[in-house]
Short mmCIF file of C-alpha atoms in Angstrom, two decimals:
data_model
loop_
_atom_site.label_atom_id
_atom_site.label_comp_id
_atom_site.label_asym_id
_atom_site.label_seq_id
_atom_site.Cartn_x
_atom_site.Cartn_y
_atom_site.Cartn_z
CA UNK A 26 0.00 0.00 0.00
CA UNK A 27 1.54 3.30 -1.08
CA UNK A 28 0.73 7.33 -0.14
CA UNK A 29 -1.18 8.75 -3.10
CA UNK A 30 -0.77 12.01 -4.43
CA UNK A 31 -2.92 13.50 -6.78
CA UNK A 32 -1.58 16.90 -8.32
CA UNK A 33 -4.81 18.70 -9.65
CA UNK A 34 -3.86 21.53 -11.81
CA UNK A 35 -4.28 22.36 -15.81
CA UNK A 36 -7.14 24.61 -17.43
CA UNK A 37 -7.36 22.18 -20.01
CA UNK A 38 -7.91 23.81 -22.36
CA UNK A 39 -8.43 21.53 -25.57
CA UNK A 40 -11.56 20.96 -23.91
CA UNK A 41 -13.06 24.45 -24.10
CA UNK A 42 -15.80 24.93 -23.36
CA UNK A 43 -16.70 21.95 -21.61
CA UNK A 44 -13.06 23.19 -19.14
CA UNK A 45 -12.85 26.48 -18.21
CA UNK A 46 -10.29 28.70 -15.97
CA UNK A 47 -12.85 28.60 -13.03
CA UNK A 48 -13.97 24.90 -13.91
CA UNK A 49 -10.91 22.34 -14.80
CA UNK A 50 -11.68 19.03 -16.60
CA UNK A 51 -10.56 17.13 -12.79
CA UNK A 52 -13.77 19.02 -11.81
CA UNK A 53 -15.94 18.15 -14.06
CA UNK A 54 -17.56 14.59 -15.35
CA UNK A 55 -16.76 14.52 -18.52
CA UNK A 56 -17.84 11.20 -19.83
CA UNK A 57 -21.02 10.93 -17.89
CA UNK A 58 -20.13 8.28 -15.46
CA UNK A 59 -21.60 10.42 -12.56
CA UNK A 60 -17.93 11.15 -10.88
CA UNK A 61 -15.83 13.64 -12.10
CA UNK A 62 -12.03 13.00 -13.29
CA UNK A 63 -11.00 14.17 -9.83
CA UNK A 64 -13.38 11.80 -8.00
CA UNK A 65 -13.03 8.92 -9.94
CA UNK A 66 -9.25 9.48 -9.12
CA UNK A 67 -9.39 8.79 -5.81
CA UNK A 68 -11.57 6.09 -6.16
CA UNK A 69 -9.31 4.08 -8.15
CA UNK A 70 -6.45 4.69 -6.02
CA UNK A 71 -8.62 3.57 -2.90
CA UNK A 72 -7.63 0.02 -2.98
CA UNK A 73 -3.94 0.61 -3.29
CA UNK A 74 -4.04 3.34 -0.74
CA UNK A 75 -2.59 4.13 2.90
CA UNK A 76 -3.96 7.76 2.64
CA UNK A 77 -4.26 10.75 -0.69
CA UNK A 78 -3.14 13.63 -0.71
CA UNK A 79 -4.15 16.11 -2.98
CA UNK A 80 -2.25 19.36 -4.44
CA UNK A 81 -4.12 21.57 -6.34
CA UNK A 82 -3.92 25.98 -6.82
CA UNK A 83 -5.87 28.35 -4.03
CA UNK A 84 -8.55 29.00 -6.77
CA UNK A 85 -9.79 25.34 -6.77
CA UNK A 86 -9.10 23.89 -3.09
CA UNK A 87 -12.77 24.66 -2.01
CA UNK A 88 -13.85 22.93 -5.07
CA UNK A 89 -12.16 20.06 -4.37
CA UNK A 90 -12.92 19.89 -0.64
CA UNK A 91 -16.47 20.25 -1.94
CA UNK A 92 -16.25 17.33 -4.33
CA UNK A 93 -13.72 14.66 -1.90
CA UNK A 94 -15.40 15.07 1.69
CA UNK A 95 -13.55 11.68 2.18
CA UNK A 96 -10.28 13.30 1.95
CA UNK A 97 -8.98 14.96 5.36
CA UNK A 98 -8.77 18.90 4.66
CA UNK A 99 -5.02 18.74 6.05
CA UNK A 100 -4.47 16.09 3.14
CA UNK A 101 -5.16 19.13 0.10
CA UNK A 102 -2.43 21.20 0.16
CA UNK A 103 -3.20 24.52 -1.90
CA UNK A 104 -0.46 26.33 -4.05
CA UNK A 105 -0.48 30.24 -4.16
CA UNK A 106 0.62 30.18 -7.68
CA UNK A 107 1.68 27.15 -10.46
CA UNK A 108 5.27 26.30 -10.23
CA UNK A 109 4.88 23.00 -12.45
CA UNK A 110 4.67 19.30 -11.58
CA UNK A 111 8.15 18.99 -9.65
CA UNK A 112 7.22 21.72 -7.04
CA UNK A 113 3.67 20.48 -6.53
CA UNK A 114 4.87 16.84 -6.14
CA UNK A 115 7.87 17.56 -4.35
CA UNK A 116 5.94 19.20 -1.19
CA UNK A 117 3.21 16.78 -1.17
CA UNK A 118 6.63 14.25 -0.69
CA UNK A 119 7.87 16.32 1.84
CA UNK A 120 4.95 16.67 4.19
CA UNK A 121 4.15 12.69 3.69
CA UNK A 122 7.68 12.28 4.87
CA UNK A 123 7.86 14.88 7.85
CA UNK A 124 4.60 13.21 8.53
CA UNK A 125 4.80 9.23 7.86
CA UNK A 126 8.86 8.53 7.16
CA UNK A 127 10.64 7.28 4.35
CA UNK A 128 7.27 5.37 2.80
CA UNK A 129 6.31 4.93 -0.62
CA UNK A 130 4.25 7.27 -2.54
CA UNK A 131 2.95 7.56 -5.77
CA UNK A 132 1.66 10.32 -7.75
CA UNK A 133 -1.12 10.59 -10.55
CA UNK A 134 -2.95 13.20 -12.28
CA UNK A 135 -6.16 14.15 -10.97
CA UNK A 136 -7.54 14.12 -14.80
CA UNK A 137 -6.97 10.79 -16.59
CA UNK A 138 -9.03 7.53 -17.35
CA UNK A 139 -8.59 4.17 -17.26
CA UNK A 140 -10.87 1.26 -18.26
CA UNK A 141 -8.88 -1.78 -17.09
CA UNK A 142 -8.56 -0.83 -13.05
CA UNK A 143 -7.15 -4.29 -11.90
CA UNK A 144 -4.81 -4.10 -14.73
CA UNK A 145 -3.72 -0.67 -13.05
CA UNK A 146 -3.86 -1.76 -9.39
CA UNK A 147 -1.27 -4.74 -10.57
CA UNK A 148 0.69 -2.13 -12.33
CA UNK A 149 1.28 0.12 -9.09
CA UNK A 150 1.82 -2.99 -6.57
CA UNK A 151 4.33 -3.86 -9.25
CA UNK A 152 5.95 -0.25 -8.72
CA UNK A 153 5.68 -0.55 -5.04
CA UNK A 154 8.22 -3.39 -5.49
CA UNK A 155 10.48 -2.18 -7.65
CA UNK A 156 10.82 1.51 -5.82
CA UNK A 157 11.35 -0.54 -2.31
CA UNK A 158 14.63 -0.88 -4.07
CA UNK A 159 15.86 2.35 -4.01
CA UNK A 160 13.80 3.19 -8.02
CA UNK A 161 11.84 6.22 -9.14
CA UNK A 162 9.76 4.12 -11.05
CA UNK A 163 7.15 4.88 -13.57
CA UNK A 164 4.16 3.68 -15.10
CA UNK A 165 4.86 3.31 -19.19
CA UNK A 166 1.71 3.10 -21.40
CA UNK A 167 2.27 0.01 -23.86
CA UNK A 168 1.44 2.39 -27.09
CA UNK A 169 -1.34 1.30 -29.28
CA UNK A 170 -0.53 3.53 -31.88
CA UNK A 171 2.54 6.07 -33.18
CA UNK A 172 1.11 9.43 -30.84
CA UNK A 173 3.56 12.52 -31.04
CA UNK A 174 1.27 13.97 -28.63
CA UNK A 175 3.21 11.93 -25.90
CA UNK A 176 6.73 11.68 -24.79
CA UNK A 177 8.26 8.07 -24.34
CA UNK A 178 10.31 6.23 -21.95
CA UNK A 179 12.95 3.61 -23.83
CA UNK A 180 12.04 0.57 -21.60
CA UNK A 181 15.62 -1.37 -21.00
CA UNK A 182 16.28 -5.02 -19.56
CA UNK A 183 13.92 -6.63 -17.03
CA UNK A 184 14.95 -5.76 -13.52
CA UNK A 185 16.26 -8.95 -11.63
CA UNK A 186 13.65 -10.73 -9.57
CA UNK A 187 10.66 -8.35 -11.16
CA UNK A 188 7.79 -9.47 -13.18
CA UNK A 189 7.64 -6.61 -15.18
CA UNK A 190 9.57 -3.72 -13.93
CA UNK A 191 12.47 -2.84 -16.06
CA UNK A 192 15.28 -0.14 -16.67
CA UNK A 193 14.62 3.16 -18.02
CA UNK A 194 17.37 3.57 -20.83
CA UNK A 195 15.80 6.87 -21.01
CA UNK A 196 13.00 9.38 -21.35
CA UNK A 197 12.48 10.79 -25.21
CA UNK A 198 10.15 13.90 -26.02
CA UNK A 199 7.21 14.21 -28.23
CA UNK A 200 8.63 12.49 -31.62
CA UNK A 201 7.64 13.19 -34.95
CA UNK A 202 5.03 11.25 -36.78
CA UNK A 203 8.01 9.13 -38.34
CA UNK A 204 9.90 8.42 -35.53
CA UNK A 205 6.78 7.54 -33.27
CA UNK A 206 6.23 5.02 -35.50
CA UNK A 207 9.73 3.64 -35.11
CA UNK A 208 9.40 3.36 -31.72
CA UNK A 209 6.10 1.45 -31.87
CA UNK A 210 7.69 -0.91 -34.36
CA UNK A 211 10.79 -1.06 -31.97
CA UNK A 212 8.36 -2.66 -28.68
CA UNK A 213 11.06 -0.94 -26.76
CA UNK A 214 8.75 2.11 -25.89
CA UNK A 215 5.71 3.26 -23.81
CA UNK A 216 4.09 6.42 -23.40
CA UNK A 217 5.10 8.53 -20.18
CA UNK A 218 1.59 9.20 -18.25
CA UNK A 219 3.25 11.19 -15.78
CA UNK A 220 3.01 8.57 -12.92
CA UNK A 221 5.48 8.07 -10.23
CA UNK A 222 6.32 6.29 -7.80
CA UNK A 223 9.07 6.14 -4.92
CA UNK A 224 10.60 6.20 -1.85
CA UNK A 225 10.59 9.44 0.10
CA UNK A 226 13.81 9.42 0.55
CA UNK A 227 14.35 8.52 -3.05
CA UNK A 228 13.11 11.50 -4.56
CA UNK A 229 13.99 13.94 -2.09
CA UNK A 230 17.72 12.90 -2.49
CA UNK A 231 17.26 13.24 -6.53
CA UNK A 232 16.04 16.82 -5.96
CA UNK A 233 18.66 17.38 -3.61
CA UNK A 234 21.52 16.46 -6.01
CA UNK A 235 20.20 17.88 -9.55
CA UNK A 236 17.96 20.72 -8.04
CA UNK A 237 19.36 21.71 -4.64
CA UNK A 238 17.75 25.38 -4.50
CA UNK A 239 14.55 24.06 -5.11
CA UNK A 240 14.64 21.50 -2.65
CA UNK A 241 15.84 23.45 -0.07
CA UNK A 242 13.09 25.57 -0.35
CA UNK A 243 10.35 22.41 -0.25
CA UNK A 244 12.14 21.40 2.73
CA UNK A 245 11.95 25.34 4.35
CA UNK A 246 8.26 25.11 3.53
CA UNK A 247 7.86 20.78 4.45
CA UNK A 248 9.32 21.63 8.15
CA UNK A 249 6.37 23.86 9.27
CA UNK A 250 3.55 22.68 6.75
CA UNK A 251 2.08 21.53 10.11
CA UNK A 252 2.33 24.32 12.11
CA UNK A 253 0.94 27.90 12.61
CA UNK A 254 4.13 29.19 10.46
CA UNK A 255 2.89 27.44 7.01
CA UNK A 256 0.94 30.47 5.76
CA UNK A 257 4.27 32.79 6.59
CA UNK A 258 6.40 30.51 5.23
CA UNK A 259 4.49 29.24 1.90
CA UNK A 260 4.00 32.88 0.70
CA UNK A 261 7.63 33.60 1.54
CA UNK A 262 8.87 30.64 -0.22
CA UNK A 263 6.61 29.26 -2.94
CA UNK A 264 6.99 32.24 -5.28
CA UNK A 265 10.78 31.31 -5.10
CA UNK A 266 10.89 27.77 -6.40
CA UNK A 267 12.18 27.34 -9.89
CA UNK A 268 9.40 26.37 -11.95
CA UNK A 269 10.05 22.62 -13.83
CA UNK A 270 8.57 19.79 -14.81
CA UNK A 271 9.37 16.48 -12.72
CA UNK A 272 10.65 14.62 -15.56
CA UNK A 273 13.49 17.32 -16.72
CA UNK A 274 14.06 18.05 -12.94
CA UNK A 275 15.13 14.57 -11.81
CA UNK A 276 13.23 11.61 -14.04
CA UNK A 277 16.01 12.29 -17.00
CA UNK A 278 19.09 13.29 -15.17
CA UNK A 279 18.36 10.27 -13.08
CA UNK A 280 17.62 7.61 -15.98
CA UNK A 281 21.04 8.66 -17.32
CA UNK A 282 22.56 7.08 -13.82
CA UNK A 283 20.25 4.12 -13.76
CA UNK A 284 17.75 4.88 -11.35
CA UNK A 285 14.87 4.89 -12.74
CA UNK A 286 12.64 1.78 -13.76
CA UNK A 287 9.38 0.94 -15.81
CA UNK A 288 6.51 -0.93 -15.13
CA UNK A 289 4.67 -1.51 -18.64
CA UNK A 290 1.08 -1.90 -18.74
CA UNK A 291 -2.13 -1.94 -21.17
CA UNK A 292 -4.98 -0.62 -18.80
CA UNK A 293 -7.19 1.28 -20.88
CA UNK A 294 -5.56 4.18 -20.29
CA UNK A 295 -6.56 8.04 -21.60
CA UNK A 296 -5.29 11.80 -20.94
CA UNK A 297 -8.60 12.80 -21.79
CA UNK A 298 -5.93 15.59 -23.52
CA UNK A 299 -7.93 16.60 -25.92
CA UNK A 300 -11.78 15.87 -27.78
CA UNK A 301 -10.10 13.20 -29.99
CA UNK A 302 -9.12 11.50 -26.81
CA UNK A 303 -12.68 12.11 -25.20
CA UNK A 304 -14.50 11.08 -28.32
CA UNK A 305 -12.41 7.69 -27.79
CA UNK A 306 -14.04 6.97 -24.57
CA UNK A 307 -16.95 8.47 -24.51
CA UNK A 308 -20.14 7.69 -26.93
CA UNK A 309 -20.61 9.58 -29.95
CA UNK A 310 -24.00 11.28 -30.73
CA UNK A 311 -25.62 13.42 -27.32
CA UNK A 312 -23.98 13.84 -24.26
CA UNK A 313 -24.88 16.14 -21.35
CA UNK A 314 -22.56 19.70 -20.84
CA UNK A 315 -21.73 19.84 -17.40
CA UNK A 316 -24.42 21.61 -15.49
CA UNK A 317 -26.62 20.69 -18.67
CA UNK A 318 -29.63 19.12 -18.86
CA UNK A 319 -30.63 16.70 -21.23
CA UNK A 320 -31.52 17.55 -25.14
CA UNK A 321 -32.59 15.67 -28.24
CA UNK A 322 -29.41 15.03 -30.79
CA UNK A 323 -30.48 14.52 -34.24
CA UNK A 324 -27.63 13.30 -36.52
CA UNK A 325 -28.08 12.84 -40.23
CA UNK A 326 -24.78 11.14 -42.27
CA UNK A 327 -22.75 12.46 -39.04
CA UNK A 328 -21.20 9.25 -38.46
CA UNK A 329 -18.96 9.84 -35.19
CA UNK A 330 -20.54 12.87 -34.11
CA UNK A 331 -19.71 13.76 -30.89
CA UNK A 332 -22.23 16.37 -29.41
CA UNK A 333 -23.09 18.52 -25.72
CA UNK A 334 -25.66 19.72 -25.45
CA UNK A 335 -26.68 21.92 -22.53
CA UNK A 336 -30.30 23.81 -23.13
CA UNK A 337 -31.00 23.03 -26.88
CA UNK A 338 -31.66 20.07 -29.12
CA UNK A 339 -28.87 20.11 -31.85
CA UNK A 340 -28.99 18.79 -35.16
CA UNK A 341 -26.08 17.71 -37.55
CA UNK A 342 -26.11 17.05 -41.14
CA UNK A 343 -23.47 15.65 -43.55
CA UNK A 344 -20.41 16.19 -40.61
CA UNK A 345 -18.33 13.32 -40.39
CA UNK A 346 -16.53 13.08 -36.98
CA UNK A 347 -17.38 16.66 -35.60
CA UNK A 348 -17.19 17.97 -32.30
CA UNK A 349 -20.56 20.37 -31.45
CA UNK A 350 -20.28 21.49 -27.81
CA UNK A 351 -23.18 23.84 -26.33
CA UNK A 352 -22.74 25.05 -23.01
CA UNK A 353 -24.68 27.71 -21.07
CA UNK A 354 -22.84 31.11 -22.66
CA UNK A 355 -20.85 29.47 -25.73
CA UNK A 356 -20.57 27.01 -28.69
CA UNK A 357 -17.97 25.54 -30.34
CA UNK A 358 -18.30 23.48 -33.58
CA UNK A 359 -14.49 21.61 -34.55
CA UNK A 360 -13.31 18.93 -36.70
CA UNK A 361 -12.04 15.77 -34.48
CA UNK A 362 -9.24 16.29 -36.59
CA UNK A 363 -8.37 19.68 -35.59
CA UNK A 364 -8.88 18.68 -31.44
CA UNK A 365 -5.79 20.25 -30.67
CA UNK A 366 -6.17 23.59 -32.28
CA UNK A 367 -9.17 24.37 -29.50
CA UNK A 368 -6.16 25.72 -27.75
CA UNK A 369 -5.77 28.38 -30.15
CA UNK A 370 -9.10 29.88 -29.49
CA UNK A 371 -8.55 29.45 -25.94
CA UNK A 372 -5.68 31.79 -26.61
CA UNK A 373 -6.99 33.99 -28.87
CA UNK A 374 -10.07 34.72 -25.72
CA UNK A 375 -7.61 35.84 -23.49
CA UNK A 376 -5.88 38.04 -25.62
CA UNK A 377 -9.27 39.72 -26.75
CA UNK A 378 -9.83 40.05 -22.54
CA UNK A 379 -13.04 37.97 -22.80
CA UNK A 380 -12.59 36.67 -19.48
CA UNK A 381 -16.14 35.44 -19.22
CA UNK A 382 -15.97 32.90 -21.65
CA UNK A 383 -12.19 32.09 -20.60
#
């Protein structure tokens, strides 16, 4: 049984305008199941779980009080600003270690989906293993297909005495269509989800030796998260911290020296990144907007037609594989095709200062 850590942060903003600024796709159930991303989170970590802590920014810790009453209010730690994945992670490490010792822990975004959850379960007992000795070990995604949307870990030999867990040769970034689909070809590759999991001690030390301003201030902040100093102290500190992504801060320099291991898996498993992704997991033709309320979809030669609707029926004619989203004060109408260009209106929003649809 391992600490869990949940870092809940991201606009998400590919999924405009089903996520919003105020709203985050961890808040919201996107694929109808009755739980949102967050929620079904920590319900799929339950039965691999000591305790979860979640890290998340000021503007959403109410929120996700709100939605996890089962999770201990001391156990959401609240960031005064985003300083990336390494700072986030790197506290939650420190207080489960000023609190617990040097235990395992494992971290896992608040926002992603997975079909298969024994599959995953076996995946991080497998991990628990492997980082008892002395790993940061991740969770690689057996690929079913060339993405460049993902980076990739090189999967090396088979640790000794592991089922599964292997080397990390090391971590590559987003490839090009060509050379995704030499790694596929290769079976010598997974996608990186982002998942970790370690000793304590483990990480700490790693942060220590390739980042040792940054952990020294986790540590400043870690010492007194439990005590009246921690608001002092945070919003001394925390606008400090180099901001830096846990995979450049320690998962890379650390794969170079060997410490880092694999545990491949095929779970089911979805970033929810974009409406592609969603439209792969969710089914086509009407869905509810969040907050929505039921509406008739009518669909004529739309085959794959992925629709939200919040107030009004919509119809669609002659679209193949479109993406019609109606929520309460916009609409968006996009080609599957062109998921990942969503962003671009996103950004476009902010720079026209139309906050309320931001």
């Amino acid at each position: 049984m391992i600490y869990s850590i949940i870092p809940a942060g991201g606009a998400g903003t590919r999924l405009w305008p089903l996520s919003r600024r105020n709203h985050p796709k961890f808040l919201t159930d996107l694929t109808g199941a009755g739980r949102t991303l967050i929620q079904q989170t920590v319900d799929r970590l339950a039965k691999v779980s000591r305790s979860t802590m979640i890290v998340t920014g000021v503007a959403h810790a109410n929120a996700v009080k709100a939605q996890l009453t089962e999770i201990p209010r001391e156990n959401v730690i609240a960031e005064p600003s985003p300083r990336d994945s390494m700072a986030a992670i790197a506290l939650a490490v420190a207080v489960i270690r000023e609190r617990h010792g040097d235990v395992v822990f494992g971290s896992f975004a608040a926002d992603h989906l997975i079909r298969d959850e024994r599959a995953f379960h076996e995946a991080v007992l497998e991990a628990e293993k492997a980082a008892d000795l002395g790993y940061l070990v991740t969770i690689g995604i057996m690929p079913d297909h060339p993405a460049t949307g993902f980076g990739y870990i090189h999967q090396g030999e088979r640790l000794e005495g592991m089922d599964r867990a292997a080397g990390v040769v090391e971590f590559v970034e987003k490839p090009d269509a060509e050379t995704a689909r030499s790694y596929v070809a290769s079976g010598e590759y997974r996608w990186n989800a982002g998942m970790f999991v370690a000793k304590t001690n483990v990480l700490l030390g790693a942060l220590e030796t390739f980042e040792p301003e940054l952990h020294a201030g986790i540590m400043e902040i870690a010492r007194v998260y439990d005590t009246p100093q921690r608001a002092e102290v945070m919003d001394r500190v925390w606008p400090t911290l180099k901001k830096i992504a846990i995979d450049h801060a320690i998962a890379e320099p650390l794969a170079d020296e060997g410490g880092v291991a694999v545990v491949p898996v095929e779970m089911g498993w979805s970033d929810v990144g974009d409406f592609a992704s969603l439209r792969d997991v969710v089914d086509a033709g009407p869905n509810v907007a969040p907050g929505g309320a039921k509406q008739p979809v009518l669909t004529v030669d739309s085959p794959g037609a992925l629709v939200y609707t919040h107030s009004k029926p919509i119809a669609v004619v002659g679209l193949e594989d479109v993406v019609v989203v109606e929520t309460e004060n916009a609409i968006l109408v996009a080609a599957r095709e062109s998921a990942q260009k969503v962003k671009d209106i996103v950004d476009d929003i902010a720079e026209k200062g139309m906050d309320e649809l931001r």
